[in-house]
Short mmCIF file of C-alpha atoms in Angstrom, two decimals:
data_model
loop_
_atom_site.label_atom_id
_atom_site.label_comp_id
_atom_site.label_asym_id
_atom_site.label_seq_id
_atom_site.Cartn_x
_atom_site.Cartn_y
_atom_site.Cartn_z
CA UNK H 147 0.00 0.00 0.00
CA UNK H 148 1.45 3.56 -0.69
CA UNK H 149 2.16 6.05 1.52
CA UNK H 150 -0.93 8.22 -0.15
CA UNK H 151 -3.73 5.54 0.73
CA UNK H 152 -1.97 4.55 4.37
CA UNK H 153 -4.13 5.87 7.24
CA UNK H 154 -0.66 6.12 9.15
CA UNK H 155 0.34 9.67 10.83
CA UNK H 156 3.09 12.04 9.14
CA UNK H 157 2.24 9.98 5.63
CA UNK H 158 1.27 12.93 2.99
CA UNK H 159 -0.93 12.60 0.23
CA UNK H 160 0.33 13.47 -3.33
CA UNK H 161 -2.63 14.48 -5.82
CA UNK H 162 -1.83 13.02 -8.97
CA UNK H 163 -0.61 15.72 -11.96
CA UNK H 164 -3.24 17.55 -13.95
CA UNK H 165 -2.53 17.85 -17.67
CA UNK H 166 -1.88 20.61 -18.93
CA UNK H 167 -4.99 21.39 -21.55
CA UNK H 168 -6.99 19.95 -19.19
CA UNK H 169 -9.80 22.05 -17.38
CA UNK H 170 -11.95 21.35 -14.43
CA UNK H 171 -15.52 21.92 -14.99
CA UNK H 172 -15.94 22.96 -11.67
CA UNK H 173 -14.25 25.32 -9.65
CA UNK H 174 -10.94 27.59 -10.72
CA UNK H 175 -12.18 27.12 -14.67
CA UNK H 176 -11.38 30.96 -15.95
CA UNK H 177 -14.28 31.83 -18.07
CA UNK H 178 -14.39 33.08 -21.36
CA UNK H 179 -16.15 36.79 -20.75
CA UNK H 180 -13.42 37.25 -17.78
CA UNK H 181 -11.76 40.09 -19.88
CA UNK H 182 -15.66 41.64 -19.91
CA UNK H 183 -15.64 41.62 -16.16
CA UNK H 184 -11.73 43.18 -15.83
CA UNK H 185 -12.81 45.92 -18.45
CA UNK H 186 -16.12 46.70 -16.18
CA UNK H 187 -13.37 47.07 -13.44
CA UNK H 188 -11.24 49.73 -14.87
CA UNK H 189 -13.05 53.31 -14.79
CA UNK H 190 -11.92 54.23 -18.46
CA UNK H 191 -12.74 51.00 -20.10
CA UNK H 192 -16.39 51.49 -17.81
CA UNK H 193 -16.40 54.88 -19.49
CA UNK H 194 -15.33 54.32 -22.72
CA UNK H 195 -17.63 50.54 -23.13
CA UNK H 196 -20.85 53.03 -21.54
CA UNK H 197 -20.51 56.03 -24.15
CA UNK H 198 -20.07 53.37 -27.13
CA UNK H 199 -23.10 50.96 -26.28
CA UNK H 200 -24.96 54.43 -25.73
CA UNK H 201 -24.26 55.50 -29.29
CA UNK H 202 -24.60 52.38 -30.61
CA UNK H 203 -27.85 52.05 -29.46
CA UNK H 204 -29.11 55.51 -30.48
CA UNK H 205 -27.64 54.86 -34.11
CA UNK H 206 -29.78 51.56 -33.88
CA UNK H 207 -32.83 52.81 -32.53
CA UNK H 208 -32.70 55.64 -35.28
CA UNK H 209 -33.02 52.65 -37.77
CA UNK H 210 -36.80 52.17 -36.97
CA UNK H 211 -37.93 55.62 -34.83
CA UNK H 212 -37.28 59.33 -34.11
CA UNK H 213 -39.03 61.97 -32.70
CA UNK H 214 -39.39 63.86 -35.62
CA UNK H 215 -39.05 63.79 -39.27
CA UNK H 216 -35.19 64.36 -39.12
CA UNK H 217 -35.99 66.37 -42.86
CA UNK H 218 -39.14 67.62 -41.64
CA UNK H 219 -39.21 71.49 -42.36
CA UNK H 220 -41.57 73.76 -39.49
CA UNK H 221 -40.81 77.17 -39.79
CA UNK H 222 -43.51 77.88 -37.03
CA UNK H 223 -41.04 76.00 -35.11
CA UNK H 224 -37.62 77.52 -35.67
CA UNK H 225 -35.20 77.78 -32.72
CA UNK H 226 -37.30 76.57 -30.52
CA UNK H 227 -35.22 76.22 -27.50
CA UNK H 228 -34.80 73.03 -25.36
CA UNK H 229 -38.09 71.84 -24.03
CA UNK H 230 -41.09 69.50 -25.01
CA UNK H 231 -41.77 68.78 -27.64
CA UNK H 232 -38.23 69.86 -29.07
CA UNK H 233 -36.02 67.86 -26.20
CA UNK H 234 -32.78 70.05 -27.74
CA UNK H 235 -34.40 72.46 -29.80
CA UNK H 236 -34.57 73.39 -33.40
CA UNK H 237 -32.77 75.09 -35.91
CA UNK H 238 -33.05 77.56 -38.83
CA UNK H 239 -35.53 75.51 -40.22
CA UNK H 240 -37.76 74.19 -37.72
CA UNK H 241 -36.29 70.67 -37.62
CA UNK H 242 -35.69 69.03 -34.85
CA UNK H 243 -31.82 68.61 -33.50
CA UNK H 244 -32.04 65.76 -31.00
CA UNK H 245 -33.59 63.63 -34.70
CA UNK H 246 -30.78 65.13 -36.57
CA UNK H 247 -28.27 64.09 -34.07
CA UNK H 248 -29.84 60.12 -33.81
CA UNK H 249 -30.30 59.92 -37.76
CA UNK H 250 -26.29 61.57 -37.30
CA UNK H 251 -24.72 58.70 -35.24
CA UNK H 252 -25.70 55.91 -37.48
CA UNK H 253 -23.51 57.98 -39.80
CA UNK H 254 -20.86 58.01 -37.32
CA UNK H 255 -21.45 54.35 -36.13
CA UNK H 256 -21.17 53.28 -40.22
CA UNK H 257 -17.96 55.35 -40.32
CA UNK H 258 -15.96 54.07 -37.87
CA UNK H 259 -16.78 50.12 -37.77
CA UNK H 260 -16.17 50.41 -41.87
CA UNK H 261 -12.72 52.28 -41.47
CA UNK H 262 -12.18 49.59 -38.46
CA UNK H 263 -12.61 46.70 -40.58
CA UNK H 264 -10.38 48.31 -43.50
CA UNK H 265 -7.25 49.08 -41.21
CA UNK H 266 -7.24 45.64 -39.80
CA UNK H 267 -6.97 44.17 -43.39
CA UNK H 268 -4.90 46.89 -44.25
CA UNK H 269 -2.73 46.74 -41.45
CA UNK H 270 -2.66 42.82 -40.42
CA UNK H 271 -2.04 42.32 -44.75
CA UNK H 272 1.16 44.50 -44.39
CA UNK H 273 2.56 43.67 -41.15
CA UNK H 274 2.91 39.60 -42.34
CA UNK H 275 4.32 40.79 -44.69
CA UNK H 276 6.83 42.67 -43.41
CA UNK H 277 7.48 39.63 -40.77
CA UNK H 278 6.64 36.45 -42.15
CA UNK H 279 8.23 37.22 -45.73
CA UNK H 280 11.61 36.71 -47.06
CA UNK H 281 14.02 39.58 -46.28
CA UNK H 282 13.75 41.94 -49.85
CA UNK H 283 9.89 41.36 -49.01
CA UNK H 284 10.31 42.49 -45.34
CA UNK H 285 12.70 45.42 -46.47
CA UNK H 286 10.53 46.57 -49.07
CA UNK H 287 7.09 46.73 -47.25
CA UNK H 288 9.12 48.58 -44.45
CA UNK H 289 10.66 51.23 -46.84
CA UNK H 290 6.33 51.33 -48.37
CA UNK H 291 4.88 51.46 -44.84
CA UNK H 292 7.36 54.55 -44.07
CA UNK H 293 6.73 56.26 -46.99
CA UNK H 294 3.09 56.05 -46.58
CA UNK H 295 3.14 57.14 -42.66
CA UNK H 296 4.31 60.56 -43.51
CA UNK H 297 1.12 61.50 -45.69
CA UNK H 298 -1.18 62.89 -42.78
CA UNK H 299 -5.14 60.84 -42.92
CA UNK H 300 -6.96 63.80 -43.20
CA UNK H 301 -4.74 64.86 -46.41
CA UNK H 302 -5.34 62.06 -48.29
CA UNK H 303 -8.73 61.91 -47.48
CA UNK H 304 -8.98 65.49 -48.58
CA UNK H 305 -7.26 64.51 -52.31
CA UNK H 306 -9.44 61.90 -52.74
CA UNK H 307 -12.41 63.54 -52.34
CA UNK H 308 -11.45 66.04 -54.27
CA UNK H 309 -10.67 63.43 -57.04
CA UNK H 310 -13.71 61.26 -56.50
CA UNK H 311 -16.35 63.29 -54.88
CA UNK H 312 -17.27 63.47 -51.09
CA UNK H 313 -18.93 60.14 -50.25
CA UNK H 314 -19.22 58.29 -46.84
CA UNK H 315 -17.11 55.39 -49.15
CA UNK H 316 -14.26 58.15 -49.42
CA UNK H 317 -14.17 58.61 -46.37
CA UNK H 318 -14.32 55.21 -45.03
CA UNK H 319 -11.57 53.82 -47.40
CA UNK H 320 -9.54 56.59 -47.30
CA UNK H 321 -9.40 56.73 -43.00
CA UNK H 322 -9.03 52.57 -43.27
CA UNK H 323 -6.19 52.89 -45.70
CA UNK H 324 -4.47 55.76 -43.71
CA UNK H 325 -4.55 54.43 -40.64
CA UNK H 326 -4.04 50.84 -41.49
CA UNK H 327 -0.11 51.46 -42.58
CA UNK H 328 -0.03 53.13 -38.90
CA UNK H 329 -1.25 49.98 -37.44
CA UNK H 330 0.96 48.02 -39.70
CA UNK H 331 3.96 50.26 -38.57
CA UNK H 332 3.31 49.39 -34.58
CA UNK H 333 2.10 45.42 -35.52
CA UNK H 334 5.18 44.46 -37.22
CA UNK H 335 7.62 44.89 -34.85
CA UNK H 336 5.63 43.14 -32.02
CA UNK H 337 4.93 40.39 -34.57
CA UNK H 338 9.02 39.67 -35.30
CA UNK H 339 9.24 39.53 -31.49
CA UNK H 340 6.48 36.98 -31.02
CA UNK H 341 7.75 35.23 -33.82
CA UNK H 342 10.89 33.77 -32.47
CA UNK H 343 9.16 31.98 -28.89
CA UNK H 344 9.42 28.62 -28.63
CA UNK H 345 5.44 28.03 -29.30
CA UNK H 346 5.75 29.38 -32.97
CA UNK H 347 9.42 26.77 -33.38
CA UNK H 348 6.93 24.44 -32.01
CA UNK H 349 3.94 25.06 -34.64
CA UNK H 350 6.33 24.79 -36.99
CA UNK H 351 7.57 21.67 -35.91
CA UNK H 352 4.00 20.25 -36.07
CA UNK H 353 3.55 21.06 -39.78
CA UNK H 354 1.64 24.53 -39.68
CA UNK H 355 2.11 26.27 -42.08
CA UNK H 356 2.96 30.75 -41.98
CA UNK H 357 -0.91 31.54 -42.30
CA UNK H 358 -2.10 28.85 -39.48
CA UNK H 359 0.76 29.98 -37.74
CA UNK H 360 -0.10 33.65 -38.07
CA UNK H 361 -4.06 32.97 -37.64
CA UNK H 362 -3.72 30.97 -34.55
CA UNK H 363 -0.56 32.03 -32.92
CA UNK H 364 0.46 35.55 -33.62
CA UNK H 365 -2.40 37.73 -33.87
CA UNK H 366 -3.82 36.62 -30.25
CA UNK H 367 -0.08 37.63 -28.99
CA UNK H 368 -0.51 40.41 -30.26
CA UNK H 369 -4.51 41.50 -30.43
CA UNK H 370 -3.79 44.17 -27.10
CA UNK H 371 -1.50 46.28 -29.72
CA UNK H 372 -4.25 46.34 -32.38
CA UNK H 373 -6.95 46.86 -29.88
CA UNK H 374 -5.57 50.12 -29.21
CA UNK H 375 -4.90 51.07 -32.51
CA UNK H 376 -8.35 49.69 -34.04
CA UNK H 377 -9.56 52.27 -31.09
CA UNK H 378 -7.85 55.10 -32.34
CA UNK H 379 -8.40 54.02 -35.96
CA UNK H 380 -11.91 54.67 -34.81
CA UNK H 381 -12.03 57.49 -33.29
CA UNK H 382 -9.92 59.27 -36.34
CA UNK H 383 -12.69 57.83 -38.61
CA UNK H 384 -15.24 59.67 -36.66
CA UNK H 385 -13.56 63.08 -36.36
CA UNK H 386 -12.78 63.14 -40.30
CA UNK H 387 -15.83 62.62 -41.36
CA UNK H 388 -17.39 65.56 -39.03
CA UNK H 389 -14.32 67.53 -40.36
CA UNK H 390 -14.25 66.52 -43.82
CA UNK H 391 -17.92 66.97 -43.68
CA UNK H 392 -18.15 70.48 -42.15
CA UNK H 393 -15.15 71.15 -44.87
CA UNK H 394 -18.02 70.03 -47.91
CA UNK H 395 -15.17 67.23 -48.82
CA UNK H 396 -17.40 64.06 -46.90
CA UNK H 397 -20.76 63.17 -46.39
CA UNK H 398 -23.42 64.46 -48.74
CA UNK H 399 -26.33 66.81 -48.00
CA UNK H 400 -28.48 63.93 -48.21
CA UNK H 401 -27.18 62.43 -45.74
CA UNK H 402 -27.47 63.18 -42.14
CA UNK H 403 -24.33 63.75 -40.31
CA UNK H 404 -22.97 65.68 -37.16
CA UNK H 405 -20.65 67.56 -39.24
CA UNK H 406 -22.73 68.54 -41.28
CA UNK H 407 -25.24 69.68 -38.79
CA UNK H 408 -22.24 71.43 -36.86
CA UNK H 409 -21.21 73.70 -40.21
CA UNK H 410 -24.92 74.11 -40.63
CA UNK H 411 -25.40 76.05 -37.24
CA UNK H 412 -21.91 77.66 -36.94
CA UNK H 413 -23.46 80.65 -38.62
CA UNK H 414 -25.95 81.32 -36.18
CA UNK H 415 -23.35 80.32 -32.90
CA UNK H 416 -23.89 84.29 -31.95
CA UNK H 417 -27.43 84.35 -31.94
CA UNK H 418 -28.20 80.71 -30.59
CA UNK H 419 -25.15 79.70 -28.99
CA UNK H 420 -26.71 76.67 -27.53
CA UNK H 421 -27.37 74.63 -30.54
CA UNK H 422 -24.07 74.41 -31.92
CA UNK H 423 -23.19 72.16 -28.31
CA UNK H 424 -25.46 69.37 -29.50
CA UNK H 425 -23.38 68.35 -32.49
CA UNK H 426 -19.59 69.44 -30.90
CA UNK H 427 -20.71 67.25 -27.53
CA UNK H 428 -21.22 64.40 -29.57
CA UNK H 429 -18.26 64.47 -31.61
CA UNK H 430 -16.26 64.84 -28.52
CA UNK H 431 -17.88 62.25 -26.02
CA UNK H 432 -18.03 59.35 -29.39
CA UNK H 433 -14.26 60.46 -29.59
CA UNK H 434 -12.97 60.48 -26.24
CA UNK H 435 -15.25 56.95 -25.69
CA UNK H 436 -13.96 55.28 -28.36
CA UNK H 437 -10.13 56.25 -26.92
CA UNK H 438 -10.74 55.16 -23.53
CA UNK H 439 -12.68 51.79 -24.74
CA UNK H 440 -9.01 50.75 -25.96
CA UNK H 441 -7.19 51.47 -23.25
CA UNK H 442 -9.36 49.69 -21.24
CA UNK H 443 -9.55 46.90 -23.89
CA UNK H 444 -5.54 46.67 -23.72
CA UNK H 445 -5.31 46.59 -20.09
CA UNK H 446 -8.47 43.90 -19.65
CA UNK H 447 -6.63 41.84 -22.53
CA UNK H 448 -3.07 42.22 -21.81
CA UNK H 449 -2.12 39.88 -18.36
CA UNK H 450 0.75 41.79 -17.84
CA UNK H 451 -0.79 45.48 -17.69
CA UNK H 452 -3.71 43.42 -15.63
CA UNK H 453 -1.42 42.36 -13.06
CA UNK H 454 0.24 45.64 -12.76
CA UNK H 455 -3.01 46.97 -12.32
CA UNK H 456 -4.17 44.37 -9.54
CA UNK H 457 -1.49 45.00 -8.11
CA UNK H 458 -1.48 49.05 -8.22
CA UNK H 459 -5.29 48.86 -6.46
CA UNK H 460 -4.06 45.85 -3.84
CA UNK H 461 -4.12 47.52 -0.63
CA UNK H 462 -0.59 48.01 1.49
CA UNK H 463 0.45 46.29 4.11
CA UNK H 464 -0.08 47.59 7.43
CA UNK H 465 3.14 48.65 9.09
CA UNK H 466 3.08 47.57 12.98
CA UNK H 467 5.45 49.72 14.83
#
């Protein structure tokens, strides 16, 4: 009989040795939505994940109802100020600003997921290959992606709409593009790191090939870094199409957009102050919630920023004198 199932005194039982990809189903299992619960904790990820659902919500809501006809023309009604039935007034032409500004963020909302969506291409397309590529590849791209980081997003966006019209597309493509090569720029560096651990010599070794390899190894080593830049990615999306828009360069007159909406009341900021806050307050809040999001994303994603972070809010230990 071993020493583990002896009854005898000072005999010590030995639990036998858990495999490694094994889980218990019952307690000390981490769950999947733990990150969710770690971003509620930090107050700019609370911040930043309560302005975005907020906004997202309004631009979905706006899909089936607002108040008012958002094109609905009552000059009986013009600049009325903040009250019922008007909850934030009207302008020139009697319509009503708070259905402008919900018809407005599913512009904005449209805006920055499409320029999301194009700078992660963009930028996970460029940063492979300027790490998983042979070395005139790797060379080359780098020499590209530093050429292209020195043309400023709102510039190009501005030539291309000059070329091609102002469109919400313009916009969208030209923000993704931009800001994609600045994701690349930050990506590829972290991904020649991660590429030389002992898990990717390993994948290898098992007959992956570079895209398995990159689908299933690097980009969750690296998804805090384009978390953060996705965020920001965002949040530039949003502001250049309120400024190319108040410019004339971005969204049409047909359609609804807090830039537009902004320029339109600018010329009346003497007379009714007031009304030009609605728009400006939403560009900023979408903005600064979009920026915060990601840093809160980045520190509820990344275990070593999360431990820093435990460990910053851990209370000290009392000193007995």
């Amino acid at each position: 009989m071993s020493a583990a199932s002896s009854g005898e005194p000072g005999s010590r039982s030995v639990a036998a040795p858990v495999p490694s990809g094994a889980v218990s189903a019952g307690v000390g299992a981490p769950s999947r939505w733990a990150w969710l619960a770690r971003l509620w904790g930090v107050s700019t990820g609370r911040f930043g994940l309560i302005v975005v659902a907020v906004i997202a919500l309004v631009a979905l809501v706006a899909l089936f109802w607002t108040p008012f006809d958002p094109q609905h023309v009552d000059v009986s009604a013009r600049w009325s100020p903040p009250g019922w039935p008007h909850l934030l007034g009207t302008d020139a032409s009697g319509r009503d600003i708070a259905s402008l500004l919900m018809i407005g963020a599913r512009t904005t909302v449209w805006v920055a997921v499409g320029a999301g969506a194009i700078a992660t291409l963009v930028g996970v397309v460029l940063a492979a290959l300027g790490a998983l590529t042979p070395r005139w590849t790797r060379e080359s791209v780098a020499v590209l992606v530093d050429i292209l980081v020195a043309f400023p997003v709102l510039l190009i966006a501005m030539m291309i709409s000059a070329v091609w019209g102002g469109s919400l597309w313009v916009v969208v493509v030209s923000v993704g593009i931009g800001f994609g090569v600045n994701v690349a720029r930050v990506a590829r560096p972290e991904l020649r790191r991660v590429l030389h651990g002992d898990f990717v010599l390993a994948a290898r070794a098992s007959g992956l090939d570079s895209a398995q390899i990159l689908w299933r190894h690097l980009l969750p080593n690296i998804a805090p870094v384009f978390i953060v830049q996705l965020s920001w990615a965002m949040a530039v999306a949003v502001l250049a199409e309120a400024g190319l828009s108040y410019l004339g360069f971005g969204a049409p007159v047909t359609e609804p957009s807090w830039g537009l909406l902004l320029r339109d009341l600018q010329s009346f900021i003497s007379a009714h102050p007031l009304t030009v806050v609605w728009p400006g307050l939403a560009i900023t809040l979408t903005v600064l919630g979009l920026n915060l999001l990601g840093d809160g994303l980045r520190e509820a994603t990344d275990p070593t920023l999360s431990r820093r972070a435990a460990a910053a809010r851990a209370p000290l230990p009392a000193v007995v004198a």
